[in-house]
Short mmCIF file of C-alpha atoms in Angstrom, two decimals:
data_model
loop_
_atom_site.label_atom_id
_atom_site.label_comp_id
_atom_site.label_asym_id
_atom_site.label_seq_id
_atom_site.Cartn_x
_atom_site.Cartn_y
_atom_site.Cartn_z
CA UNK A 1 84.71 145.71 110.36
CA UNK A 2 84.22 146.20 106.60
CA UNK A 3 87.86 147.25 106.14
CA UNK A 4 88.91 143.98 107.77
CA UNK A 5 86.54 142.06 105.52
CA UNK A 6 87.93 143.80 102.45
CA UNK A 7 91.53 143.02 103.53
CA UNK A 8 90.56 139.37 104.16
CA UNK A 9 89.01 139.26 100.69
CA UNK A 10 92.38 140.20 99.21
CA UNK A 11 94.10 137.56 101.35
CA UNK A 12 91.55 134.87 100.33
CA UNK A 13 91.84 135.86 96.67
CA UNK A 14 95.64 135.62 96.85
CA UNK A 15 95.53 132.31 98.77
CA UNK A 16 93.18 130.71 96.23
CA UNK A 17 95.24 132.15 93.37
CA UNK A 18 98.32 130.47 94.90
CA UNK A 19 96.49 127.19 95.32
CA UNK A 20 96.53 127.51 99.11
CA UNK A 21 92.97 128.57 99.72
CA UNK A 22 91.11 127.13 102.65
CA UNK A 23 87.42 126.41 102.04
CA UNK A 24 86.59 126.78 105.74
CA UNK A 25 88.09 130.30 105.81
CA UNK A 26 86.17 131.14 102.67
CA UNK A 27 82.88 130.02 104.23
CA UNK A 28 83.56 132.04 107.43
CA UNK A 29 84.44 135.12 105.39
CA UNK A 30 81.35 134.87 103.18
CA UNK A 31 79.08 134.41 106.17
CA UNK A 32 80.66 137.41 107.92
CA UNK A 33 80.16 139.61 104.87
CA UNK A 34 76.52 138.63 104.46
CA UNK A 35 75.87 139.41 108.12
CA UNK A 36 77.86 142.66 108.15
CA UNK A 37 76.33 144.63 105.24
CA UNK A 38 73.41 144.99 102.93
CA UNK A 39 75.69 146.18 100.11
CA UNK A 40 76.87 142.84 98.80
CA UNK A 41 78.83 142.08 95.69
CA UNK A 42 76.46 140.06 93.47
CA UNK A 43 79.03 137.25 93.17
CA UNK A 44 78.93 136.59 96.90
CA UNK A 45 75.95 134.30 96.36
CA UNK A 46 78.02 132.15 94.02
CA UNK A 47 80.03 131.06 97.06
CA UNK A 48 77.00 129.16 98.38
CA UNK A 49 77.42 126.21 98.39
CA UNK A 50 81.20 126.35 98.43
CA UNK A 51 82.47 126.08 94.82
CA UNK A 52 85.42 124.10 93.57
CA UNK A 53 88.77 125.84 94.29
CA UNK A 54 89.30 127.00 90.71
CA UNK A 55 85.83 128.56 90.60
CA UNK A 56 86.32 130.10 94.06
CA UNK A 57 89.61 131.60 92.83
CA UNK A 58 87.90 133.35 89.89
CA UNK A 59 85.03 134.62 92.06
CA UNK A 60 87.35 135.95 94.75
CA UNK A 61 89.70 137.57 92.23
CA UNK A 62 86.78 139.30 90.51
CA UNK A 63 85.30 140.53 93.80
CA UNK A 64 88.71 141.68 95.07
CA UNK A 65 89.38 143.57 91.83
CA UNK A 66 85.86 145.16 91.75
CA UNK A 67 85.78 146.13 95.45
CA UNK A 68 89.42 146.80 96.24
CA UNK A 69 91.28 147.16 92.97
CA UNK A 70 93.30 144.12 94.00
CA UNK A 71 95.40 142.14 91.52
CA UNK A 72 97.89 139.39 92.45
CA UNK A 73 100.51 140.70 90.04
CA UNK A 74 101.00 144.10 91.73
CA UNK A 75 103.26 145.75 94.25
CA UNK A 76 100.22 146.15 96.54
CA UNK A 77 99.72 142.37 96.50
CA UNK A 78 103.18 141.54 97.78
CA UNK A 79 102.42 142.16 101.50
CA UNK A 80 99.23 140.13 101.01
CA UNK A 81 101.22 137.32 99.44
CA UNK A 82 103.69 137.43 102.36
CA UNK A 83 100.75 137.01 104.75
CA UNK A 84 99.44 134.04 102.75
CA UNK A 85 102.93 132.56 102.90
CA UNK A 86 103.15 133.15 106.66
CA UNK A 87 99.83 131.38 107.22
CA UNK A 88 100.89 128.51 104.95
CA UNK A 89 104.20 128.14 106.77
CA UNK A 90 102.36 127.89 110.05
CA UNK A 91 100.01 125.27 108.54
CA UNK A 92 103.04 123.41 107.17
CA UNK A 93 104.88 123.32 110.48
CA UNK A 94 101.64 122.12 112.14
CA UNK A 95 101.56 119.41 109.42
CA UNK A 96 98.23 120.62 108.11
CA UNK A 97 99.59 120.90 104.57
CA UNK A 98 102.03 118.68 102.72
CA UNK A 99 105.56 119.39 101.58
CA UNK A 100 104.36 119.33 98.02
CA UNK A 101 101.55 121.86 98.71
CA UNK A 102 104.00 124.28 100.34
CA UNK A 103 106.51 123.88 97.47
CA UNK A 104 103.81 124.52 94.85
CA UNK A 105 102.89 127.74 96.70
CA UNK A 106 106.56 128.77 96.91
CA UNK A 107 107.02 128.09 93.20
CA UNK A 108 103.96 130.16 92.28
CA UNK A 109 105.06 133.09 94.48
CA UNK A 110 108.67 132.89 93.27
CA UNK A 111 107.62 132.98 89.63
CA UNK A 112 105.36 135.95 90.20
CA UNK A 113 107.47 138.12 92.45
CA UNK A 114 111.03 137.06 91.67
CA UNK A 115 110.74 136.44 87.95
CA UNK A 116 107.75 138.24 86.41
CA UNK A 117 108.02 141.24 88.74
CA UNK A 118 111.80 141.14 89.30
CA UNK A 119 112.36 144.74 88.24
CA UNK A 120 109.64 146.11 90.54
CA UNK A 121 111.06 147.72 93.73
CA UNK A 122 110.29 145.74 96.90
CA UNK A 123 108.51 147.14 99.93
CA UNK A 124 111.38 147.68 102.34
CA UNK A 125 109.58 146.01 105.24
CA UNK A 126 109.49 142.74 103.32
CA UNK A 127 113.24 142.60 102.85
CA UNK A 128 115.23 141.40 105.82
CA UNK A 129 118.63 139.92 106.57
CA UNK A 130 119.72 140.29 102.98
CA UNK A 131 116.94 138.04 101.65
CA UNK A 132 113.53 138.71 100.32
CA UNK A 133 110.41 137.58 102.12
CA UNK A 134 110.52 134.16 100.43
CA UNK A 135 113.80 133.49 102.25
CA UNK A 136 115.59 130.36 101.07
CA UNK A 137 112.32 128.40 100.45
CA UNK A 138 112.90 128.08 96.69
CA UNK A 139 116.24 126.31 97.29
CA UNK A 140 114.71 124.19 100.03
CA UNK A 141 111.99 123.07 97.63
CA UNK A 142 114.38 122.39 94.77
CA UNK A 143 113.89 118.86 93.44
CA UNK A 144 110.79 118.31 95.60
CA UNK A 145 108.78 115.31 94.40
CA UNK A 146 106.01 113.03 95.67
CA UNK A 147 108.44 111.07 97.83
CA UNK A 148 109.16 114.03 100.11
CA UNK A 149 107.48 113.95 103.53
CA UNK A 150 107.66 116.11 106.62
CA UNK A 151 110.05 113.56 108.11
CA UNK A 152 112.46 113.72 105.16
CA UNK A 153 112.37 117.49 104.75
CA UNK A 154 113.95 118.84 107.92
CA UNK A 155 115.74 121.56 105.92
CA UNK A 156 112.41 122.87 104.64
CA UNK A 157 110.82 122.69 108.12
CA UNK A 158 113.70 124.67 109.63
CA UNK A 159 113.44 127.40 106.95
CA UNK A 160 109.64 127.48 107.36
CA UNK A 161 109.97 128.06 111.12
CA UNK A 162 112.64 130.75 110.63
CA UNK A 163 110.73 132.56 107.94
CA UNK A 164 107.37 132.34 109.73
CA UNK A 165 108.91 134.03 112.76
CA UNK A 166 110.50 136.68 110.54
CA UNK A 167 107.24 137.39 108.64
CA UNK A 168 105.25 137.40 111.88
CA UNK A 169 107.41 140.16 113.29
CA UNK A 170 106.79 142.56 110.41
#
């Protein structure tokens, strides 16, 4: 149980770092941690009541670093980022997040993993069909602006469905 909670902490930290954090998931995780153990990180109490997303991001990143040694800019974070992307793709195809929110997430992940960490070898399981785990999302989001909607972004929807399936099979 605690291992799962530690893994979910990394995923939440990454999601909030990417701007894709879900306050409901944060509340469920915090409640589960408080119920599961007496050995709590002192910052856990700062999550009650739920803080603003930027404060939640800092708290989660600090706890993830302290408890798990987790940092978003690391090879170990790439599978976590791929899971955050998969969840966001599913939310996008369910129309729970906007085109703009997905494209901001893709931009943040692309800058980190394809620019800043470009020289770092990729985990082989995240590379498929000649593309990385971000697929063609960057190109699909190119020129995205406030006028884009789910209805006018069929190319993005198709790539989101394809990539979600691919990431879900890993």
